[in-house]
Structure formats: C-alpha cells, structure tokens
Amino acid sequence: MPATKTNNRPEELTERLSSAASGGGGGDGGLLKALREVKNQIIGNRTKKLWYLKLGAVPTIVSILSSAADSDSAVIVQAAAALGSFACGVDAGVRAVLDGGAMPILVRLLSNCDEKVVDACARSLRMVFQSKLAPKYDILEEKNMHFLLSLLNNENDNVTELAASIITHSCETTAEQEALCDNGVLQRLIALLEGSTNQRDAGLDSLAAIMKSNSDVVSKLVTFNNGRALNSIIELVKDRCPRTRLLACICLIFIGNACTDHLKEFDINTELILVLVELFEEPGRAGDEAPYALANLIAGKEDLHKQAFSVNAVEKLCNFLHKKAIEAKRLQGILLALAELCSKLEICRTKSLSLKVLDIVIGALKHDCTEVRIAACTCLRSISRSLKSLSAGHLLNETAATSLIQLLHNQSTEVQVAALGAVCNVVVDFTTRKSVFLRHGGAKELVQLSRSMDSKLRLNAVRALRNLLFLADKIVKENILQELTISTLASLVCDAEASIQEQAMALIRNLVDGSVDCIDHIFAEDGVIITAVARQLWGATVPVCIQGMYVLSNVAAGNDFHKDAVMHHILLPHDTGSDSSILLRFLQNNDGRLRTAAIWCVINLTYPCNCTASERVTRLRTSGVVSQIKSMVNDPCLDVKHRVRTALEQCTVGGINSA
Amino acid sequence: MASKKVITREEWEKKLNDVKIRKDDMNKLVMNFLVTEGYVEAAEKFRMESGTEPDIDLATITDRMAVKKAVQCGNVKDAIEKVNDLNPEILDTNPQLFFHLQQQRFIELIRDGKVEEALEFAQEELAPRGEENQAFLEELEKTVALLAFEDASSCPFGELLHISQRLKTASEVNAAILTSQSHEKDPKLPSLLKMLIWVQNQLDEKATYPRINDLSTAVLEDPTV
C-alpha cells in the first residue's frame, strides 16, 4: 500500500507528466492516469493547486495538451479539465494558465468533433474568463465579434455559456455595448432566457453587462418584441433559483438606473427590495452579492432607504454582522449596504446602534482583507453622521481611535481615504472625546497626510483637521497648530486644488473661532496666513471666498488690531485700476451665501462695543459699502435680508455718534 | 364551529370533477419524479408507454446514480472521481460539498479501523479546509473526536458513523449534480403534497369537507359533523 501512495505524491506525478510530455516512457495509458490523478487531487483543493503550481505542473500540462493528437480525446479532456481547475479560485493558477499559453489551444479545440472535448475546453475557458485576471477580449475587432457570435449560436450549452461569460468579462465601454447590440447579440442573449437555468443565468449576467449605464441599449431591450423581454426578466425575479432571482434583480436595477420611465408602471422597486433582502439568507454567490445589489438599488434615494428599512433590511444586516465567521466578500457587502442605509436616515443609524453593531464595525477596521476595512470605514462614516450619537460621545472609543489612526498610514491610498472619511465625522465630537483621538497621535497622522502628494489624501486630511478643530478648546487648537505649522497652513490656503483651498479656509475659520488668543495665531510669522487668505479672495472660486470671508468675519470679532487688519484687506481696491473694493464685490455677488458671509463681516466690524466702531462705520460709508447695504434691504436671500437689517441698525447708530 | 360551512361528499366530488387536469401535466409530474429520484429504468419505460419526454438526457441519470451509489456504499474516493469526470466544476465551486465528501472519506477510514491512514488523511486533506473556513473547522473537530474513543460509536458524535450520514452526503452530491445540469434538485411531487396539506389546514378553519387524511391512499374521508 505505501508504495502506490508515494507514487501519487505531487513531486512524482509532476515528474511523470514531464517525462511523458518530453516523449519518454510510461506509455499513453500512464500519461492519462497521471493526468486524471492530478486533476482529482487539485479539484476543490487550494493547497494542492498551489503545490503543483510551485512544481511547475501547468506548463507541462499545456505542452501535453498542445502535442496531443486531435483524436486523443481522453488525454485532451483530462488535461483541459486540470487546467480549468487550476484557474478556478486561485489567482496564481489563472496566471500560470494564461502565461503557459493554454488559451489559444483551448480555443482551437472548441471546434473538435468530440462533444466531450468541446465540453471540457469550454468549461476551462469559462473558468479563466470568470477571473478578474483574464485578459479583456477585444470585442470591437471584427473577427473576434464573428467568433463570439459563432460561439453564441453554438448548439452546445457549455459553449454558449462560455460566450456569455466572455461578454460579461469583456464588455465595459459604451462602444463595446453598442457593437454587441448592433451585431444581434442582444436578441441572442434574450433567447437564452428561455433556456435551462444555467443558460438563463448566463444570459442575465451578460445582459447586465451590456446594459450597464447605457440608456440606448436599455431602451432597445425594453422595447424588444413588444416588451416581452422585459416581462420575462420581471418574471425571473420570482424564479425558484436564488441566483436567477439575484441576476434578474441586477438587470432591473440597471434598467431602472438608465431610465426610470421604463419601470414606472410596474412599481418594481418595492418588489426588488423585498427579493434582495430575502436573498441575504442564501448561501453562496446569491447571498454574497445581494447586499451589493441592494446598496446599488437604493444608492442616494431616501424613499427607497425608507422602504428597505420598513422590510427590516437594517435589522437583517445587523443580525448577520453578529454571526461568527462571515466570509470577507459577504462581510464587505453587508457593511456597504448598511453604510448606504445609514447615510441618510437617522432611524437606520439609531436602529443599527441599538442592535449593537458599532463594536463589530469598529472590529472590522482591523480585518485582514483590505476591501472589508474600506467598507468598515464607509459604514462607520455613515453611522457617525448621527448628530445625536456624536454629541452623546457614543462613537469614538479607544479602539475606534487607534484602529482608524492605524489605517491612516496604510499602504493603500483607498484605505487611507476611506479612513479619513470616517475620521472626519467621528472627530466632530462635542464632548471632550477629541482628546482620545489626539492622545493616540491622530493629529500627527492627519498633519502628515495633509502634506501628501496625493490630492485626494490632502483634501480629506485637511477636512478631518477642520472638523477636529470645530469647537475645540484652546489647548487642542494650539497642539494641532504646532504640529501643522503656520507655513504649511499658509501653503494649503494657496493649494493648487480649489477644494483643498476651501477646506483650508474652513480649517482656519474654526481655528480663529472663539477667544482672541486664537485669532492672534493667524497674525504670527509676519501675518503670513492672513495675507494668504486675503490674497486668495481676489481670484479664488466662490466656495473658497465664502470660507475666506467667514475667516475674516471671525477675525473681525477680535480686538481693534484685528478689526483694523480686516478693514485694511477688505477695503483694498482691486489692483487692476477698478476702485471697487473686495467687500463691495462680494456684497454684489450673485451667490447668496457669499453675500451672507460678507454681511456678517460688516456686522462684526460695526458691532457697537467701543468708540472705535464709529470710525469704521465712517470708513465703510465713504467707500460706498453702507449705501450698497441699503440697496439690499429686499434681498431675495432671506439670510442676507435679515443680516442687512442688523448691519444697517449698527451703521446708523454709529453714524449718529460720529456726526 | 357552528358558523363553519359544511360541504357534503356529493358537492365536493362534483367540484373535484369540475377541475380539469391535463393528462400531459400529470405525466410530466411523474416523469419529473422518476428523473429527479434517479429511477432510470422506470423513466425509460414510462417514456415509451406514455410518450412523455424527460427534460434531461436519461444517460446522465445513470452517471448520477453511480455517484450516489458509490457514496452510499462508502466508496467515497470513487464517487469523487466520478463527479469530477462528470463535471469538474461541481466540487471546485462547491467547497461545502467537497468538504462533506472528504469528511465522509475520513469517516469510512475510521469505520474500517484504518486509524493511521485516517490521521494522515485528516492532516493532509481536511485540516487545510478547516483553516480556510471556520464552519468547516468546527465540523472537523467533531469528526476527529471519533478517533478519541476506543469504541467510536460511543462518542457523542457517534451518529456520524450511522448509515444516515452516508445517505445525507449522497443526497447532497445528488442535488449538486442536478443543479449543475440545470435541473431542480427536488422533485415537484412532494412539494405538491405539502401544498395539499397546507391548503387543507387553511380550509379547515372555514369549512367542513371530505378530507384526504392518508396521503398514500388519497381516500376522501367523510367530515365528522
């Protein structure tokens, strides 16, 4: 017994294969036996696959396949099946099969006259095309399109399913979608819906690929055969097979996203939500992918969030999170669906928190799989939109703080951006919890990232710092500023990206909000920050100017020195010779938010706290600001209208005093 | 109780006679049962007698039954190889089924008293699956516990050695093969009977009528008024 056993060790089997491949000994019977043994060892067995890959078995099997006579069906079937198995579920296996040059040989063998050979080769090719690593098949090339059509029209089910998976894998651009449509692929795929379960699933999967975000293709499908195609997809939502239900849902989501009119008469969304939520329970791919489909369906639509909530979607997702040992793919989907649901509705957030998932989400920040960590960040970010929970200090505990900070120096930018998104929200904490984040070195990490070369990281880091400074106490502010430095802050105000300028302005606005001491910071180092802010007001975009004006408004709430500096900057005439000041220009701006910010600045400058206020009112009057404000008493923007009244009252009182 | 509607046998039978069921549909139901359950010879005979075409190539039934039988007899390795010949995707894309087959193989080794071989097999084949999946690991721990007992049947998980475990595994393989052939894994007939029971229970709340109590004879029994 032990003797035969040793003969089947991977090392020896690989040896036998390669000596047979190079023509040496064993005879064909031995080769066939060895191939079949390898195939049976690796199917379902990841460890063995990796072992054989290391031994270099794949190139050997490819060479056996390429040198086999077309009539040697038995050897071809075993070799093709073994290659297909290597390509199933193991990335290194897919690479080995591709690098070994197996694809053209398998494709050639699709025209073999033995049905068993065709079956085996079609299955193996399909395995490869189900992997992300497979090369994209160039559909736009004419001869490729012909070949694809010939596969689709083949009588062998495995071959048509192969064609469908090539389409699913390779059809990405609008041009490709339309080329397939124009060549009759749409009709052919619709015809597959009448076939067996496998044919139907393959058809639905490919239909989704050629309809995705393409309203032209969608309307072709919807009007096809008087709407019969659409009706059969709608019917398949109720199919007995879970995978079919899922794929039919995905098709309808794409149809609805391309154009809501098509599905109006069906009120399909309610049904889709119900079916998808039910699918959560299914094992395998249907259950794994249902949460992603739900998230896609309800993305950004508050009414659908409500519907999903009313059929207990939040509860079900949370219950899953409590289960032990959920696979990464499923966990990621659940977190993303929950993130979507919690992004708008407070009831969903409250429900999630009451079902005690917060610790699980925080735990998932440390998951082995990058995608899960990103999903956990997204979920935490949505849940932490709850002002109620934030102000109660429920969200930022020690574990969350340390895990998030750790993710900030992750290697992947995507992880860092997702973590920053969560940090942005959790640090807007009204209680003393900010200190938890600071104690673990969070500010240092954020400052590091605010100097990143990657603008996405810079943007999100500055936004997080801005929120960290929101209503922060004096000591926190000083700590952060020391870390950040005056010069970095000044250069962020002048960043190449407008969105970063805006966040930097908003950061300074929070910094100078409050005590007079804090205002002094932006006059430090020869006033480099206030100069930068003022300079930006001349040329920056409206959102940047709005934040900039609020910086000046906050500074104008300081002492006489501060107020004079603001007066100086906002009354400077435009240097291109026009005599209109920056303040006048903003008061006349089309954007109500900018007018509001400008009026606030005037209010703070003219606040009647001491005798110097009247001097400023005089200056504002002589520079035409007061008469401009008078003309705004009926401003269409309510905010502006109310502030104008206050400003005018202050100016009048000041005016009388100065007279 | 008094408010319930009473339907007499005559009325009921008249109603039943008014329901027209096509012979073809009945035949399809029978064929579906024979095919799904794997009665290939009966299916063949029934096809010839009734002219009902099965929705699947009858030859595939023979292959499927051979797999099922191999598991039922404890020849699990043989069964695995047969499944792989039939369609290599089945076990490659169905880790749970693959694990259960390997587990069954391990159980058979213990049953045969091949302790050393069983241990080696567990180490090489089962342990890596347990590392890949938490749920498998728990099942694996229970199975390995069989080795800890002199008389494995006295182990708390001794039922793993029962024939019922083989049957469970066999029907799992059977279902997976059927699914891979785009066939429903359960015959339609039993679900119809389940529906019959459910409908009768619903009706019981509203009416008294001749009921079918014994499904094997389907005799209408007079209502007890």
mmCIF file of C-alpha atoms in Angstrom, chain A residues 1 5 9 36-37 39-49 51 78 81 84-86 88 123 126-127 158 196-199 240 324-325 327, chain B residues 77 80-82 84-89 91-93 98 102 117 120 124-125 128-129 132-135 138 179-184 186 188 191:
data_model
loop_
_atom_site.group_PDB
_atom_site.id
_atom_site.type_symbol
_atom_site.label_atom_id
_atom_site.label_comp_id
_atom_site.label_asym_id
_atom_site.label_seq_id
_atom_site.Cartn_x
_atom_site.Cartn_y
_atom_site.Cartn_z
ATOM 1 C CA MET A 1 0.000 0.000 0.000
ATOM 2 C CA LYS A 5 0.706 6.007 -2.197
ATOM 3 C CA ARG A 9 2.912 12.457 -4.360
ATOM 4 C CA ARG A 36 -6.514 12.174 -14.129
ATOM 5 C CA GLU A 37 -4.819 11.715 -10.771
ATOM 6 C CA LYS A 39 -6.976 16.570 -11.741
ATOM 7 C CA ASN A 40 -8.647 14.607 -8.938
ATOM 8 C CA GLN A 41 -6.102 15.810 -6.408
ATOM 9 C CA ILE A 42 -6.491 19.503 -7.176
ATOM 10 C CA ILE A 43 -10.241 19.848 -7.649
ATOM 11 C CA GLY A 44 -11.604 21.634 -4.586
ATOM 12 C CA ASN A 45 -8.159 21.633 -3.004
ATOM 13 C CA ARG A 46 -6.450 25.011 -2.888
ATOM 14 C CA THR A 47 -3.384 23.752 -1.068
ATOM 15 C CA LYS A 48 -2.692 21.099 -3.698
ATOM 16 C CA LYS A 49 -3.215 23.593 -6.502
ATOM 17 C CA TRP A 51 1.749 22.915 -4.517
ATOM 18 C CA GLN A 78 -8.253 15.312 -18.655
ATOM 19 C CA ALA A 81 -10.144 19.800 -17.027
ATOM 20 C CA GLY A 84 -9.629 24.639 -15.774
ATOM 21 C CA SER A 85 -9.321 23.574 -12.167
ATOM 22 C CA PHE A 86 -6.006 25.396 -11.756
ATOM 23 C CA CYS A 88 -10.629 28.100 -10.505
ATOM 24 C CA ARG A 123 -15.686 24.811 -19.227
ATOM 25 C CA ARG A 126 -15.080 29.817 -18.807
ATOM 26 C CA MET A 127 -13.179 29.328 -15.563
ATOM 27 C CA ASN A 158 -21.250 24.939 -22.434
ATOM 28 C CA SER A 196 -32.216 25.945 -18.862
ATOM 29 C CA THR A 197 -31.287 27.521 -15.523
ATOM 30 C CA ASN A 198 -27.621 27.731 -16.458
ATOM 31 C CA GLN A 199 -28.392 29.305 -19.824
ATOM 32 C CA ARG A 240 -37.148 29.371 -7.764
ATOM 33 C CA LYS A 324 -19.459 34.271 13.629
ATOM 34 C CA ALA A 325 -17.029 33.807 10.770
ATOM 35 C CA GLU A 327 -16.635 35.349 4.674
ATOM 36 C CA LYS B 77 -12.923 8.317 -3.377
ATOM 37 C CA ILE B 80 -15.387 11.968 -6.057
ATOM 38 C CA GLU B 81 -13.565 10.796 -9.177
ATOM 39 C CA LYS B 82 -16.850 10.052 -10.899
ATOM 40 C CA ASN B 84 -15.030 15.087 -11.424
ATOM 41 C CA ASP B 85 -15.410 13.159 -14.662
ATOM 42 C CA LEU B 86 -18.998 14.269 -14.939
ATOM 43 C CA ASN B 87 -18.230 17.942 -14.429
ATOM 44 C CA PRO B 88 -15.079 19.211 -12.688
ATOM 45 C CA GLU B 89 -16.770 22.472 -11.735
ATOM 46 C CA LEU B 91 -16.586 20.199 -6.499
ATOM 47 C CA ASP B 92 -14.346 23.127 -7.451
ATOM 48 C CA THR B 93 -17.111 25.653 -6.891
ATOM 49 C CA PHE B 98 -16.327 18.908 -1.214
ATOM 50 C CA GLN B 102 -13.796 14.384 2.291
ATOM 51 C CA GLU B 117 -4.336 6.370 7.376
ATOM 52 C CA GLU B 120 -2.739 11.220 7.729
ATOM 53 C CA GLU B 124 -3.290 16.468 4.622
ATOM 54 C CA GLU B 125 -6.768 16.901 3.227
ATOM 55 C CA PRO B 128 -6.328 22.876 5.208
ATOM 56 C CA ARG B 129 -10.084 23.118 4.543
ATOM 57 C CA GLU B 132 -9.978 28.129 5.061
ATOM 58 C CA ASN B 133 -13.367 28.109 6.719
ATOM 59 C CA GLN B 134 -14.395 28.491 10.349
ATOM 60 C CA ALA B 135 -17.578 26.428 9.969
ATOM 61 C CA GLU B 138 -15.972 23.110 13.866
ATOM 62 C CA THR B 179 -28.177 21.747 -10.094
ATOM 63 C CA SER B 180 -25.149 21.602 -12.397
ATOM 64 C CA GLN B 181 -27.410 20.049 -15.031
ATOM 65 C CA SER B 182 -29.878 22.957 -14.664
ATOM 66 C CA HIS B 183 -32.332 20.588 -13.059
ATOM 67 C CA GLU B 184 -34.245 21.323 -9.902
ATOM 68 C CA ASP B 186 -36.098 18.291 -5.586
ATOM 69 C CA LYS B 188 -42.136 18.604 -7.746
ATOM 70 C CA SER B 191 -43.973 19.908 -2.786
#
